[in-house]
């Protein structure tokens, strides 16, 4: 159980759902261990948050456990979409813990937002990768089949075709040196629904080495924390993905802290 996620399902305002998919990882595998590591490295955190003057255990968070992955990614994502959509239909905010970035496809389809905000080192705008349209490298391309717009914060890697796709009107890219000055008020109108996804490789590998495709010259953890807190009150769904077991817990620790930051900020914004 995610520490402090003590609510019953029927009373939940937020639902943690583990999605340990590790099917299309293209460099360093291990995202199947992500949900368990995120829960484990959340254990030492204080229940109290001084930013919001709230206790995590009092914010009606429920832990659904993991949706066990299987080799057929298409079937798995359809099933995961149904699980997340059930929470969304009940007015419960789904908090998905990956797993590879492909699980975001299920989250976006379940929530059906107007805008997807993605913190990611990579554009993830490929039509297919190695013939796979559900690859983690295609997450934002698939998201655009549901959402009207995608905003990618911290991107510093992509193929030539991806950068060409990113130049179209429905994609906004904010490169790393501009993220600290970015404000959701610039692009996220109050009447548009939002889904927020955090790929931990948006962080410089110095902060989160335990991820499948590390990319140097990334964001620091404080900047990512600020972005999550600023977007959370506007968001109807959240995920943090691409944590693996190839470090001493740095990536899992920051992922757990960002999930908590989302809950605290969303709950405070709803008051």
PDB file of N, CA, C and O in Angstrom, residues 178-240:
ATOM      1  N   UNK A 178      13.610  26.747 -20.231  1.00  0.00           N
ATOM      2  CA  UNK A 178      12.450  27.638 -20.144  1.00  0.00           C
ATOM      3  C   UNK A 178      11.366  27.117 -19.209  1.00  0.00           C
ATOM      4  O   UNK A 178      10.384  27.816 -18.954  1.00  0.00           O
ATOM      5  N   UNK A 179      11.527  25.906 -18.685  1.00  0.00           N
ATOM      6  CA  UNK A 179      10.456  25.296 -17.892  1.00  0.00           C
ATOM      7  C   UNK A 179      10.200  26.059 -16.594  1.00  0.00           C
ATOM      8  O   UNK A 179       9.044  26.238 -16.182  1.00  0.00           O
ATOM      9  N   UNK A 180      11.240  26.534 -15.947  1.00  0.00           N
ATOM     10  CA  UNK A 180      11.062  27.228 -14.671  1.00  0.00           C
ATOM     11  C   UNK A 180      10.206  28.484 -14.814  1.00  0.00           C
ATOM     12  O   UNK A 180       9.542  28.897 -13.852  1.00  0.00           O
ATOM     13  N   UNK A 181      10.196  29.067 -16.004  1.00  0.00           N
ATOM     14  CA  UNK A 181       9.416  30.285 -16.233  1.00  0.00           C
ATOM     15  C   UNK A 181       8.047  30.003 -16.850  1.00  0.00           C
ATOM     16  O   UNK A 181       7.262  30.938 -17.061  1.00  0.00           O
ATOM     17  N   UNK A 182       7.757  28.730 -17.127  1.00  0.00           N
ATOM     18  CA  UNK A 182       6.481  28.383 -17.744  1.00  0.00           C
ATOM     19  C   UNK A 182       5.369  28.429 -16.696  1.00  0.00           C
ATOM     20  O   UNK A 182       5.554  28.013 -15.558  1.00  0.00           O
ATOM     21  N   UNK A 183       4.219  28.929 -17.109  1.00  0.00           N
ATOM     22  CA  UNK A 183       3.064  28.988 -16.211  1.00  0.00           C
ATOM     23  C   UNK A 183       1.877  28.309 -16.875  1.00  0.00           C
ATOM     24  O   UNK A 183       1.606  28.555 -18.058  1.00  0.00           O
ATOM     25  N   UNK A 184       1.139  27.476 -16.148  1.00  0.00           N
ATOM     26  CA  UNK A 184      -0.032  26.835 -16.756  1.00  0.00           C
ATOM     27  C   UNK A 184      -1.079  27.840 -17.211  1.00  0.00           C
ATOM     28  O   UNK A 184      -1.864  27.551 -18.111  1.00  0.00           O
ATOM     29  N   UNK A 185      -1.091  29.023 -16.623  1.00  0.00           N
ATOM     30  CA  UNK A 185      -2.064  30.033 -17.027  1.00  0.00           C
ATOM     31  C   UNK A 185      -1.883  30.456 -18.482  1.00  0.00           C
ATOM     32  O   UNK A 185      -2.821  30.939 -19.123  1.00  0.00           O
ATOM     33  N   UNK A 186      -0.682  30.243 -19.030  1.00  0.00           N
ATOM     34  CA  UNK A 186      -0.410  30.633 -20.405  1.00  0.00           C
ATOM     35  C   UNK A 186      -1.152  29.758 -21.410  1.00  0.00           C
ATOM     36  O   UNK A 186      -1.497  30.204 -22.497  1.00  0.00           O
ATOM     37  N   UNK A 187      -1.349  28.478 -21.074  1.00  0.00           N
ATOM     38  CA  UNK A 187      -1.889  27.548 -22.063  1.00  0.00           C
ATOM     39  C   UNK A 187      -3.027  26.679 -21.559  1.00  0.00           C
ATOM     40  O   UNK A 187      -3.670  25.999 -22.351  1.00  0.00           O
ATOM     41  N   UNK A 188      -3.304  26.687 -20.265  1.00  0.00           N
ATOM     42  CA  UNK A 188      -4.331  25.808 -19.715  1.00  0.00           C
ATOM     43  C   UNK A 188      -5.499  26.646 -19.220  1.00  0.00           C
ATOM     44  O   UNK A 188      -5.534  27.070 -18.067  1.00  0.00           O
ATOM     45  N   UNK A 189      -6.447  26.907 -20.101  1.00  0.00           N
ATOM     46  CA  UNK A 189      -7.616  27.694 -19.721  1.00  0.00           C
ATOM     47  C   UNK A 189      -8.418  26.947 -18.663  1.00  0.00           C
ATOM     48  O   UNK A 189      -8.452  25.704 -18.630  1.00  0.00           O
ATOM     49  N   UNK A 190      -9.070  27.684 -17.804  1.00  0.00           N
ATOM     50  CA  UNK A 190      -9.779  27.078 -16.676  1.00  0.00           C
ATOM     51  C   UNK A 190     -10.924  26.171 -17.122  1.00  0.00           C
ATOM     52  O   UNK A 190     -11.361  25.308 -16.365  1.00  0.00           O
ATOM     53  N   UNK A 191     -11.424  26.352 -18.344  1.00  0.00           N
ATOM     54  CA  UNK A 191     -12.542  25.533 -18.796  1.00  0.00           C
ATOM     55  C   UNK A 191     -12.081  24.312 -19.599  1.00  0.00           C
ATOM     56  O   UNK A 191     -12.908  23.624 -20.202  1.00  0.00           O
ATOM     57  N   UNK A 192     -10.784  24.018 -19.611  1.00  0.00           N
ATOM     58  CA  UNK A 192     -10.257  22.865 -20.340  1.00  0.00           C
ATOM     59  C   UNK A 192      -9.743  21.830 -19.349  1.00  0.00           C
ATOM     60  O   UNK A 192      -9.025  22.154 -18.410  1.00  0.00           O
ATOM     61  N   UNK A 193     -10.129  20.578 -19.559  1.00  0.00           N
ATOM     62  CA  UNK A 193      -9.684  19.513 -18.676  1.00  0.00           C
ATOM     63  C   UNK A 193      -8.245  19.122 -19.026  1.00  0.00           C
ATOM     64  O   UNK A 193      -7.823  19.187 -20.184  1.00  0.00           O
ATOM     65  N   UNK A 194      -7.514  18.678 -18.003  1.00  0.00           N
ATOM     66  CA  UNK A 194      -6.080  18.436 -18.131  1.00  0.00           C
ATOM     67  C   UNK A 194      -5.724  17.067 -17.569  1.00  0.00           C
ATOM     68  O   UNK A 194      -6.288  16.630 -16.560  1.00  0.00           O
ATOM     69  N   UNK A 195      -4.787  16.409 -18.227  1.00  0.00           N
ATOM     70  CA  UNK A 195      -4.167  15.190 -17.707  1.00  0.00           C
ATOM     71  C   UNK A 195      -2.676  15.474 -17.585  1.00  0.00           C
ATOM     72  O   UNK A 195      -2.056  15.978 -18.534  1.00  0.00           O
ATOM     73  N   UNK A 196      -2.078  15.157 -16.441  1.00  0.00           N
ATOM     74  CA  UNK A 196      -0.669  15.419 -16.192  1.00  0.00           C
ATOM     75  C   UNK A 196       0.099  14.109 -16.108  1.00  0.00           C
ATOM     76  O   UNK A 196      -0.250  13.228 -15.323  1.00  0.00           O
ATOM     77  N   UNK A 197       1.147  13.979 -16.915  1.00  0.00           N
ATOM     78  CA  UNK A 197       1.994  12.800 -16.879  1.00  0.00           C
ATOM     79  C   UNK A 197       3.442  13.215 -16.646  1.00  0.00           C
ATOM     80  O   UNK A 197       3.932  14.166 -17.253  1.00  0.00           O
ATOM     81  N   UNK A 198       4.113  12.491 -15.755  1.00  0.00           N
ATOM     82  CA  UNK A 198       5.517  12.749 -15.447  1.00  0.00           C
ATOM     83  C   UNK A 198       6.333  11.506 -15.772  1.00  0.00           C
ATOM     84  O   UNK A 198       6.174  10.457 -15.124  1.00  0.00           O
ATOM     85  N   UNK A 199       7.184  11.615 -16.777  1.00  0.00           N
ATOM     86  CA  UNK A 199       8.190  10.598 -17.043  1.00  0.00           C
ATOM     87  C   UNK A 199       9.435  11.026 -16.267  1.00  0.00           C
ATOM     88  O   UNK A 199       9.958  12.121 -16.493  1.00  0.00           O
ATOM     89  N   UNK A 200       9.911  10.188 -15.358  1.00  0.00           N
ATOM     90  CA  UNK A 200      11.003  10.622 -14.488  1.00  0.00           C
ATOM     91  C   UNK A 200      12.287  10.918 -15.249  1.00  0.00           C
ATOM     92  O   UNK A 200      13.187  11.570 -14.706  1.00  0.00           O
ATOM     93  N   UNK A 201      12.365  10.499 -16.538  1.00  0.00           N
ATOM     94  CA  UNK A 201      13.572  10.862 -17.275  1.00  0.00           C
ATOM     95  C   UNK A 201      13.601  12.335 -17.677  1.00  0.00           C
ATOM     96  O   UNK A 201      14.595  12.808 -18.233  1.00  0.00           O
ATOM     97  N   UNK A 202      12.527  13.092 -17.369  1.00  0.00           N
ATOM     98  CA  UNK A 202      12.587  14.541 -17.550  1.00  0.00           C
ATOM     99  C   UNK A 202      13.637  15.139 -16.629  1.00  0.00           C
ATOM    100  O   UNK A 202      14.234  16.179 -16.928  1.00  0.00           O
ATOM    101  N   UNK A 203      13.873  14.477 -15.504  1.00  0.00           N
ATOM    102  CA  UNK A 203      14.908  14.900 -14.572  1.00  0.00           C
ATOM    103  C   UNK A 203      16.282  14.567 -15.131  1.00  0.00           C
ATOM    104  O   UNK A 203      16.470  13.574 -15.852  1.00  0.00           O
ATOM    105  N   UNK A 204      17.251  15.396 -14.812  1.00  0.00           N
ATOM    106  CA  UNK A 204      18.620  15.044 -15.156  1.00  0.00           C
ATOM    107  C   UNK A 204      18.973  13.724 -14.475  1.00  0.00           C
ATOM    108  O   UNK A 204      18.520  13.462 -13.350  1.00  0.00           O
ATOM    109  N   UNK A 205      19.746  12.853 -15.139  1.00  0.00           N
ATOM    110  CA  UNK A 205      20.097  11.570 -14.523  1.00  0.00           C
ATOM    111  C   UNK A 205      20.772  11.694 -13.160  1.00  0.00           C
ATOM    112  O   UNK A 205      20.762  10.734 -12.386  1.00  0.00           O
ATOM    113  N   UNK A 206      21.333  12.850 -12.855  1.00  0.00           N
ATOM    114  CA  UNK A 206      21.914  13.047 -11.533  1.00  0.00           C
ATOM    115  C   UNK A 206      20.857  12.956 -10.443  1.00  0.00           C
ATOM    116  O   UNK A 206      21.157  12.580  -9.307  1.00  0.00           O
ATOM    117  N   UNK A 207      19.599  13.297 -10.778  1.00  0.00           N
ATOM    118  CA  UNK A 207      18.510  13.279  -9.803  1.00  0.00           C
ATOM    119  C   UNK A 207      17.714  11.979  -9.844  1.00  0.00           C
ATOM    120  O   UNK A 207      17.150  11.576  -8.822  1.00  0.00           O
ATOM    121  N   UNK A 208      17.634  11.344 -11.013  1.00  0.00           N
ATOM    122  CA  UNK A 208      16.821  10.130 -11.153  1.00  0.00           C
ATOM    123  C   UNK A 208      17.492   9.167 -12.129  1.00  0.00           C
ATOM    124  O   UNK A 208      17.034   8.993 -13.264  1.00  0.00           O
ATOM    125  N   UNK A 209      18.569   8.520 -11.702  1.00  0.00           N
ATOM    126  CA  UNK A 209      19.263   7.603 -12.613  1.00  0.00           C
ATOM    127  C   UNK A 209      18.500   6.330 -12.919  1.00  0.00           C
ATOM    128  O   UNK A 209      18.766   5.679 -13.932  1.00  0.00           O
ATOM    129  N   UNK A 210      17.548   5.965 -12.062  1.00  0.00           N
ATOM    130  CA  UNK A 210      16.836   4.704 -12.231  1.00  0.00           C
ATOM    131  C   UNK A 210      15.684   4.810 -13.197  1.00  0.00           C
ATOM    132  O   UNK A 210      14.510   4.732 -12.803  1.00  0.00           O
ATOM    133  N   UNK A 211      16.006   4.936 -14.477  1.00  0.00           N
ATOM    134  CA  UNK A 211      14.983   5.040 -15.514  1.00  0.00           C
ATOM    135  C   UNK A 211      15.504   4.418 -16.795  1.00  0.00           C
ATOM    136  O   UNK A 211      16.718   4.254 -16.965  1.00  0.00           O
ATOM    137  N   UNK A 212      14.615   4.079 -17.698  1.00  0.00           N
ATOM    138  CA  UNK A 212      14.987   3.263 -18.843  1.00  0.00           C
ATOM    139  C   UNK A 212      15.807   3.954 -19.898  1.00  0.00           C
ATOM    140  O   UNK A 212      16.664   3.343 -20.533  1.00  0.00           O
ATOM    141  N   UNK A 213      15.550   5.253 -20.112  1.00  0.00           N
ATOM    142  CA  UNK A 213      16.237   5.979 -21.183  1.00  0.00           C
ATOM    143  C   UNK A 213      16.719   7.323 -20.650  1.00  0.00           C
ATOM    144  O   UNK A 213      16.148   8.376 -20.955  1.00  0.00           O
ATOM    145  N   UNK A 214      17.752   7.336 -19.823  1.00  0.00           N
ATOM    146  CA  UNK A 214      18.220   8.586 -19.229  1.00  0.00           C
ATOM    147  C   UNK A 214      18.757   9.541 -20.288  1.00  0.00           C
ATOM    148  O   UNK A 214      19.363   9.114 -21.272  1.00  0.00           O
ATOM    149  N   UNK A 215      18.518  10.810 -20.078  1.00  0.00           N
ATOM    150  CA  UNK A 215      18.917  11.848 -21.045  1.00  0.00           C
ATOM    151  C   UNK A 215      19.542  13.008 -20.267  1.00  0.00           C
ATOM    152  O   UNK A 215      18.873  13.652 -19.470  1.00  0.00           O
ATOM    153  N   UNK A 216      20.832  13.296 -20.480  1.00  0.00           N
ATOM    154  CA  UNK A 216      21.489  14.372 -19.737  1.00  0.00           C
ATOM    155  C   UNK A 216      20.904  15.756 -20.020  1.00  0.00           C
ATOM    156  O   UNK A 216      20.117  15.935 -20.951  1.00  0.00           O
ATOM    157  N   UNK A 217      21.315  16.709 -19.190  1.00  0.00           N
ATOM    158  CA  UNK A 217      20.944  18.123 -19.317  1.00  0.00           C
ATOM    159  C   UNK A 217      19.455  18.345 -19.065  1.00  0.00           C
ATOM    160  O   UNK A 217      18.796  19.125 -19.739  1.00  0.00           O
ATOM    161  N   UNK A 218      18.961  17.656 -18.040  1.00  0.00           N
ATOM    162  CA  UNK A 218      17.541  17.738 -17.731  1.00  0.00           C
ATOM    163  C   UNK A 218      17.226  18.665 -16.582  1.00  0.00           C
ATOM    164  O   UNK A 218      18.044  19.466 -16.132  1.00  0.00           O
ATOM    165  N   UNK A 219      15.996  18.542 -16.088  1.00  0.00           N
ATOM    166  CA  UNK A 219      15.492  19.406 -15.030  1.00  0.00           C
ATOM    167  C   UNK A 219      15.962  18.930 -13.664  1.00  0.00           C
ATOM    168  O   UNK A 219      16.266  17.754 -13.464  1.00  0.00           O
ATOM    169  N   UNK A 220      15.981  19.856 -12.710  1.00  0.00           N
ATOM    170  CA  UNK A 220      16.230  19.458 -11.337  1.00  0.00           C
ATOM    171  C   UNK A 220      14.903  19.113 -10.671  1.00  0.00           C
ATOM    172  O   UNK A 220      13.822  19.451 -11.159  1.00  0.00           O
ATOM    173  N   UNK A 221      14.976  18.425  -9.543  1.00  0.00           N
ATOM    174  CA  UNK A 221      13.763  17.921  -8.916  1.00  0.00           C
ATOM    175  C   UNK A 221      12.881  19.043  -8.377  1.00  0.00           C
ATOM    176  O   UNK A 221      11.649  18.919  -8.373  1.00  0.00           O
ATOM    177  N   UNK A 222      13.470  20.153  -7.932  1.00  0.00           N
ATOM    178  CA  UNK A 222      12.667  21.264  -7.416  1.00  0.00           C
ATOM    179  C   UNK A 222      11.812  21.892  -8.508  1.00  0.00           C
ATOM    180  O   UNK A 222      10.650  22.254  -8.276  1.00  0.00           O
ATOM    181  N   UNK A 223      12.352  22.007  -9.716  1.00  0.00           N
ATOM    182  CA  UNK A 223      11.579  22.574 -10.827  1.00  0.00           C
ATOM    183  C   UNK A 223      10.400  21.674 -11.185  1.00  0.00           C
ATOM    184  O   UNK A 223       9.281  22.147 -11.400  1.00  0.00           O
ATOM    185  N   UNK A 224      10.641  20.367 -11.242  1.00  0.00           N
ATOM    186  CA  UNK A 224       9.555  19.433 -11.553  1.00  0.00           C
ATOM    187  C   UNK A 224       8.489  19.481 -10.466  1.00  0.00           C
ATOM    188  O   UNK A 224       7.279  19.474 -10.754  1.00  0.00           O
ATOM    189  N   UNK A 225       8.921  19.559  -9.226  1.00  0.00           N
ATOM    190  CA  UNK A 225       7.984  19.674  -8.109  1.00  0.00           C
ATOM    191  C   UNK A 225       7.103  20.910  -8.264  1.00  0.00           C
ATOM    192  O   UNK A 225       5.876  20.849  -8.084  1.00  0.00           O
ATOM    193  N   UNK A 226       7.696  22.039  -8.624  1.00  0.00           N
ATOM    194  CA  UNK A 226       6.933  23.281  -8.800  1.00  0.00           C
ATOM    195  C   UNK A 226       5.901  23.142  -9.914  1.00  0.00           C
ATOM    196  O   UNK A 226       4.761  23.613  -9.786  1.00  0.00           O
ATOM    197  N   UNK A 227       6.292  22.503 -11.022  1.00  0.00           N
ATOM    198  CA  UNK A 227       5.358  22.329 -12.133  1.00  0.00           C
ATOM    199  C   UNK A 227       4.194  21.439 -11.728  1.00  0.00           C
ATOM    200  O   UNK A 227       3.023  21.751 -12.001  1.00  0.00           O
ATOM    201  N   UNK A 228       4.481  20.332 -11.065  1.00  0.00           N
ATOM    202  CA  UNK A 228       3.410  19.425 -10.644  1.00  0.00           C
ATOM    203  C   UNK A 228       2.430  20.146  -9.720  1.00  0.00           C
ATOM    204  O   UNK A 228       1.205  20.030  -9.878  1.00  0.00           O
ATOM    205  N   UNK A 229       2.935  20.905  -8.791  1.00  0.00           N
ATOM    206  CA  UNK A 229       2.062  21.627  -7.865  1.00  0.00           C
ATOM    207  C   UNK A 229       1.225  22.682  -8.595  1.00  0.00           C
ATOM    208  O   UNK A 229       0.075  22.934  -8.218  1.00  0.00           O
ATOM    209  N   UNK A 230       1.779  23.293  -9.632  1.00  0.00           N
ATOM    210  CA  UNK A 230       1.033  24.335 -10.339  1.00  0.00           C
ATOM    211  C   UNK A 230      -0.048  23.771 -11.248  1.00  0.00           C
ATOM    212  O   UNK A 230      -1.098  24.388 -11.437  1.00  0.00           O
ATOM    213  N   UNK A 231       0.190  22.582 -11.813  1.00  0.00           N
ATOM    214  CA  UNK A 231      -0.774  21.981 -12.741  1.00  0.00           C
ATOM    215  C   UNK A 231      -1.826  21.152 -12.014  1.00  0.00           C
ATOM    216  O   UNK A 231      -2.976  21.043 -12.457  1.00  0.00           O
ATOM    217  N   UNK A 232      -1.478  20.590 -10.875  1.00  0.00           N
ATOM    218  CA  UNK A 232      -2.355  19.646 -10.164  1.00  0.00           C
ATOM    219  C   UNK A 232      -3.777  20.155  -9.943  1.00  0.00           C
ATOM    220  O   UNK A 232      -4.744  19.397 -10.166  1.00  0.00           O
ATOM    221  N   UNK A 233      -3.993  21.409  -9.520  1.00  0.00           N
ATOM    222  CA  UNK A 233      -5.377  21.834  -9.278  1.00  0.00           C
ATOM    223  C   UNK A 233      -6.255  21.832 -10.526  1.00  0.00           C
ATOM    224  O   UNK A 233      -7.481  21.821 -10.418  1.00  0.00           O
ATOM    225  N   UNK A 234      -5.630  21.799 -11.704  1.00  0.00           N
ATOM    226  CA  UNK A 234      -6.372  21.830 -12.963  1.00  0.00           C
ATOM    227  C   UNK A 234      -6.592  20.434 -13.544  1.00  0.00           C
ATOM    228  O   UNK A 234      -7.332  20.282 -14.524  1.00  0.00           O
ATOM    229  N   UNK A 235      -5.951  19.416 -12.961  1.00  0.00           N
ATOM    230  CA  UNK A 235      -5.878  18.109 -13.600  1.00  0.00           C
ATOM    231  C   UNK A 235      -6.938  17.139 -13.104  1.00  0.00           C
ATOM    232  O   UNK A 235      -7.286  17.122 -11.917  1.00  0.00           O
ATOM    233  N   UNK A 236      -7.416  16.301 -14.021  1.00  0.00           N
ATOM    234  CA  UNK A 236      -8.393  15.260 -13.717  1.00  0.00           C
ATOM    235  C   UNK A 236      -7.765  13.873 -13.673  1.00  0.00           C
ATOM    236  O   UNK A 236      -8.451  12.883 -13.407  1.00  0.00           O
ATOM    237  N   UNK A 237      -6.474  13.801 -13.966  1.00  0.00           N
ATOM    238  CA  UNK A 237      -5.763  12.525 -13.917  1.00  0.00           C
ATOM    239  C   UNK A 237      -4.277  12.779 -13.877  1.00  0.00           C
ATOM    240  O   UNK A 237      -3.792  13.834 -14.318  1.00  0.00           O
ATOM    241  N   UNK A 238      -3.537  11.809 -13.332  1.00  0.00           N
ATOM    242  CA  UNK A 238      -2.100  11.980 -13.134  1.00  0.00           C
ATOM    243  C   UNK A 238      -1.417  10.627 -13.247  1.00  0.00           C
ATOM    244  O   UNK A 238      -1.970   9.596 -12.861  1.00  0.00           O
ATOM    245  N   UNK A 239      -0.203  10.643 -13.778  1.00  0.00           N
ATOM    246  CA  UNK A 239       0.637   9.454 -13.666  1.00  0.00           C
ATOM    247  C   UNK A 239       2.096   9.857 -13.530  1.00  0.00           C
ATOM    248  O   UNK A 239       2.494  10.960 -13.913  1.00  0.00           O
ATOM    249  N   UNK A 240       2.873   8.952 -12.958  1.00  0.00           N
ATOM    250  CA  UNK A 240       4.331   9.073 -12.919  1.00  0.00           C
ATOM    251  C   UNK A 240       4.882   7.730 -13.374  1.00  0.00           C
ATOM    252  O   UNK A 240       4.471   6.673 -12.876  1.00  0.00           O
TER     253      UNK A 240
END
